[in-house]
Amino acid sequence: MRRHYLWWGLGTLLAAIALGAYLTIDEGAAEPYALDSWWHDLMVDVAPEALITLAHVMNRIGGGWIAILVVPAVVAIGLLLAKRWRSAVFALAAFAASAVLVQLLKQLFGRARPEDMLVLSDYGSYPSGHTANAATIAVVLCVLFPRLWMYALGVLWVLTMALSRTVLAVHWLTDTVGGALVGASAALLIAAVLMPWVRGDVPTIGTAADDDVEGICAG
């Protein structure tokens, strides 16, 4: 189980970096922007007013101080009330890792945003921080509560957030794909380090008992 988190985390992170490099290595090339341009124009032409209103709501709850402070605090407090303080530590670590990775990649790639944005946004279009945060929340909760209905809610949450970013024209479609990859990778990599400890299966992280824990979890 722990190795699965590690390999999936590394894989999604490398995929996000590769996608960012492909999109920004030659911004004058038409090919990387073909899908983005088509989707952007489609959202501008067909998005109904109700969807735009929803996108504004998602913009508020998925970014800024709400995403940075309120959402992590609510998740952590909920886990603390459930007497799962180790899970709260895992969740907070995943949120912090996701935020750091997003900012590093924004600075690394420096992709320009669409010119017709409906809301103000910070520097760097790739990856989408809102979508990354949504993916981190989804993966954290799915790791802690592995239920089919949780997976479905997580996918719905990430897709809704991603759609809202393109409806508001603050991100290209591929920015949201990259954001989802980054957010998922942060949660998975932190899970690879902390989950044996979170589950209370071993007294400390990185001991020889980890192999036994993996066997128990796999069984």
Short mmCIF file of C-alpha atoms in Angstrom, two decimals:
data_model
loop_
_atom_site.label_atom_id
_atom_site.label_comp_id
_atom_site.label_asym_id
_atom_site.label_seq_id
_atom_site.Cartn_x
_atom_site.Cartn_y
_atom_site.Cartn_z
CA MET A 1 0.00 0.00 0.00
CA ARG A 2 2.73 2.47 0.96
CA ARG A 3 4.64 1.75 -2.24
CA HIS A 4 1.47 2.29 -4.25
CA TYR A 5 1.10 5.78 -2.80
CA LEU A 6 4.75 6.52 -3.56
CA TRP A 7 4.69 5.37 -7.17
CA TRP A 8 1.34 6.98 -7.96
CA GLY A 9 2.51 10.19 -6.27
CA LEU A 10 5.75 10.32 -8.23
CA GLY A 11 3.96 9.39 -11.44
CA THR A 12 1.36 12.13 -11.17
CA LEU A 13 3.97 14.72 -10.21
CA LEU A 14 6.21 13.81 -13.15
CA ALA A 15 3.18 13.88 -15.46
CA ALA A 16 2.33 17.40 -14.24
CA ILE A 17 5.91 18.58 -14.82
CA ALA A 18 6.04 16.99 -18.27
CA LEU A 19 2.73 18.58 -19.26
CA GLY A 20 3.88 21.99 -18.05
CA ALA A 21 7.11 21.69 -20.01
CA TYR A 22 5.25 20.66 -23.15
CA LEU A 23 2.85 23.59 -22.88
CA THR A 24 5.48 26.25 -22.20
CA ILE A 25 8.64 25.12 -23.98
CA ASP A 26 7.47 26.92 -27.12
CA GLU A 27 4.47 29.10 -26.38
CA GLY A 28 4.42 30.34 -29.95
CA ALA A 29 3.58 26.88 -31.25
CA ALA A 30 -0.06 26.32 -32.15
CA GLU A 31 -0.30 22.62 -31.32
CA PRO A 32 -0.16 22.79 -27.50
CA TYR A 33 -2.90 25.40 -27.52
CA ALA A 34 -5.33 23.75 -29.95
CA LEU A 35 -7.36 21.93 -27.29
CA ASP A 36 -7.13 24.85 -24.87
CA SER A 37 -8.31 27.36 -27.45
CA TRP A 38 -11.22 25.17 -28.53
CA TRP A 39 -12.40 24.62 -24.95
CA HIS A 40 -11.91 28.27 -24.01
CA ASP A 41 -14.01 29.45 -26.96
CA LEU A 42 -16.68 26.86 -26.15
CA MET A 43 -16.98 28.07 -22.55
CA VAL A 44 -17.20 31.69 -23.66
CA ASP A 45 -19.92 30.88 -26.19
CA VAL A 46 -22.15 28.39 -24.38
CA ALA A 47 -21.71 28.77 -20.61
CA PRO A 48 -25.15 29.68 -19.15
CA GLU A 49 -25.54 32.35 -16.49
CA ALA A 50 -26.26 29.74 -13.82
CA LEU A 51 -22.95 28.01 -14.53
CA ILE A 52 -21.09 31.32 -14.37
CA THR A 53 -22.70 32.03 -11.01
CA LEU A 54 -21.64 28.61 -9.74
CA ALA A 55 -18.12 29.27 -11.02
CA HIS A 56 -17.95 32.50 -9.00
CA VAL A 57 -18.98 30.57 -5.88
CA MET A 58 -16.31 27.94 -6.55
CA ASN A 59 -13.79 30.71 -7.08
CA ARG A 60 -14.50 32.05 -3.60
CA ILE A 61 -14.41 28.78 -1.71
CA GLY A 62 -11.59 27.21 -3.71
CA GLY A 63 -8.95 29.92 -3.39
CA GLY A 64 -7.58 32.77 -1.31
CA TRP A 65 -7.72 32.72 2.48
CA ILE A 66 -10.65 30.30 2.45
CA ALA A 67 -8.63 27.62 0.68
CA ILE A 68 -5.40 28.42 2.51
CA LEU A 69 -6.78 28.70 6.05
CA VAL A 70 -10.47 27.84 6.40
CA VAL A 71 -10.66 24.57 4.45
CA PRO A 72 -7.56 22.99 6.06
CA ALA A 73 -8.77 24.15 9.49
CA VAL A 74 -12.25 22.69 8.97
CA VAL A 75 -10.84 19.34 7.82
CA ALA A 76 -8.33 19.23 10.68
CA ILE A 77 -10.92 20.20 13.30
CA GLY A 78 -13.32 17.59 11.99
CA LEU A 79 -10.64 14.92 12.28
CA LEU A 80 -9.66 16.11 15.74
CA LEU A 81 -13.27 15.91 16.87
CA ALA A 82 -13.31 12.36 15.55
CA LYS A 83 -10.24 11.72 17.74
CA ARG A 84 -8.02 11.21 14.71
CA TRP A 85 -5.23 13.71 15.38
CA ARG A 86 -2.71 11.81 13.28
CA SER A 87 -5.07 12.03 10.33
CA ALA A 88 -5.32 15.78 10.95
CA VAL A 89 -1.51 16.06 10.78
CA PHE A 90 -1.53 14.12 7.51
CA ALA A 91 -4.22 16.36 6.02
CA LEU A 92 -2.43 19.59 7.00
CA ALA A 93 0.88 18.29 5.65
CA ALA A 94 -0.78 17.38 2.34
CA PHE A 95 -2.39 20.82 2.01
CA ALA A 96 0.94 22.53 2.71
CA ALA A 97 2.81 20.32 0.23
CA SER A 98 0.20 20.99 -2.45
CA ALA A 99 0.41 24.77 -2.00
CA VAL A 100 4.22 24.70 -2.18
CA LEU A 101 4.28 22.54 -5.31
CA VAL A 102 1.74 24.75 -7.07
CA GLN A 103 3.75 27.91 -6.41
CA LEU A 104 7.01 26.27 -7.45
CA LEU A 105 5.54 25.12 -10.75
CA LYS A 106 3.87 28.49 -11.39
CA GLN A 107 7.27 30.16 -11.03
CA LEU A 108 8.98 27.48 -13.09
CA PHE A 109 6.64 27.62 -16.09
CA GLY A 110 5.19 31.14 -15.91
CA ARG A 111 2.41 30.38 -18.37
CA ALA A 112 0.24 33.31 -19.44
CA ARG A 113 -3.43 33.24 -18.51
CA PRO A 114 -6.29 33.87 -20.96
CA GLU A 115 -6.71 37.56 -21.73
CA ASP A 116 -10.47 37.69 -21.06
CA MET A 117 -10.54 36.59 -17.41
CA LEU A 118 -13.75 37.28 -15.49
CA VAL A 119 -11.97 37.51 -12.11
CA LEU A 120 -8.54 38.68 -10.98
CA SER A 121 -5.91 36.00 -10.39
CA ASP A 122 -2.29 35.77 -9.36
CA TYR A 123 0.81 35.09 -11.47
CA GLY A 124 1.06 31.93 -13.51
CA SER A 125 -1.68 30.02 -15.26
CA TYR A 126 -0.10 26.57 -14.93
CA PRO A 127 -1.01 24.69 -12.83
CA SER A 128 -4.43 25.69 -11.50
CA GLY A 129 -4.12 26.22 -7.75
CA HIS A 130 -7.87 25.94 -7.20
CA THR A 131 -7.99 22.57 -8.95
CA ALA A 132 -4.87 21.38 -7.13
CA ASN A 133 -6.45 22.26 -3.79
CA ALA A 134 -9.64 20.43 -4.76
CA ALA A 135 -7.67 17.35 -5.79
CA THR A 136 -5.70 17.40 -2.54
CA ILE A 137 -8.90 17.52 -0.50
CA ALA A 138 -10.39 14.69 -2.54
CA VAL A 139 -7.36 12.40 -2.30
CA VAL A 140 -6.81 13.08 1.41
CA LEU A 141 -10.40 12.15 2.22
CA CYS A 142 -10.34 9.14 -0.09
CA VAL A 143 -7.14 7.86 1.53
CA LEU A 144 -8.60 8.31 5.01
CA PHE A 145 -12.09 7.07 4.12
CA PRO A 146 -11.76 4.60 1.21
CA ARG A 147 -15.39 4.24 0.23
CA LEU A 148 -16.94 4.19 -3.24
CA TRP A 149 -19.22 7.13 -2.46
CA MET A 150 -16.21 9.13 -1.28
CA TYR A 151 -14.39 8.42 -4.55
CA ALA A 152 -17.44 9.57 -6.52
CA LEU A 153 -17.76 12.78 -4.49
CA GLY A 154 -14.04 13.44 -4.86
CA VAL A 155 -14.13 13.09 -8.64
CA LEU A 156 -17.24 15.29 -8.85
CA TRP A 157 -15.61 17.96 -6.66
CA VAL A 158 -12.43 18.10 -8.74
CA LEU A 159 -14.28 18.15 -12.07
CA THR A 160 -16.61 20.91 -10.88
CA MET A 161 -13.70 23.02 -9.70
CA ALA A 162 -11.79 22.44 -12.93
CA LEU A 163 -14.82 23.38 -15.02
CA SER A 164 -15.40 26.53 -12.99
CA ARG A 165 -11.85 27.76 -13.68
CA THR A 166 -12.34 27.51 -17.43
CA VAL A 167 -15.82 29.04 -17.27
CA LEU A 168 -14.29 32.11 -15.61
CA ALA A 169 -11.51 32.08 -18.23
CA VAL A 170 -8.79 32.29 -15.58
CA HIS A 171 -7.23 29.02 -16.73
CA TRP A 172 -6.77 26.98 -19.84
CA LEU A 173 -8.20 23.47 -19.75
CA THR A 174 -4.75 21.90 -19.52
CA ASP A 175 -3.96 24.09 -16.49
CA THR A 176 -6.74 22.33 -14.61
CA VAL A 177 -5.43 18.91 -15.67
CA GLY A 178 -2.02 19.90 -14.34
CA GLY A 179 -3.57 21.22 -11.15
CA ALA A 180 -5.40 17.96 -10.52
CA LEU A 181 -2.17 16.02 -11.06
CA VAL A 182 -0.20 18.25 -8.70
CA GLY A 183 -2.83 18.20 -5.97
CA ALA A 184 -3.17 14.44 -6.14
CA SER A 185 0.60 13.93 -6.15
CA ALA A 186 1.05 16.04 -3.01
CA ALA A 187 -1.51 14.02 -1.06
CA LEU A 188 -0.17 10.68 -2.33
CA LEU A 189 3.46 11.47 -1.56
CA ILE A 190 2.61 12.62 1.95
CA ALA A 191 0.48 9.48 2.36
CA ALA A 192 3.48 7.34 1.34
CA VAL A 193 5.43 8.84 4.24
CA LEU A 194 2.79 9.18 6.93
CA MET A 195 0.03 6.63 6.45
CA PRO A 196 1.64 3.74 8.38
CA TRP A 197 2.02 6.15 11.31
CA VAL A 198 -1.46 7.59 10.81
CA ARG A 199 -3.00 4.15 10.97
CA GLY A 200 -1.09 3.41 14.13
CA ASP A 201 0.28 0.21 12.60
CA VAL A 202 3.88 1.03 13.55
CA PRO A 203 5.27 3.12 16.40
CA THR A 204 7.59 5.15 14.18
CA ILE A 205 7.94 5.91 10.51
CA GLY A 206 10.55 4.14 8.42
CA THR A 207 11.03 1.00 10.53
CA ALA A 208 11.47 -2.52 9.32
CA ALA A 209 7.89 -3.23 10.36
CA ASP A 210 6.65 -1.28 7.37
CA ASP A 211 6.81 -4.38 5.20
CA ASP A 212 4.54 -6.20 7.64
CA VAL A 213 2.12 -3.28 7.59
CA GLU A 214 1.99 -3.35 3.81
CA GLY A 215 1.18 -7.05 3.92
CA ILE A 216 -1.63 -6.49 6.39
CA CYS A 217 -3.07 -3.59 4.35
CA ALA A 218 -2.87 -5.58 1.13
CA GLY A 219 -4.67 -8.46 2.75
#
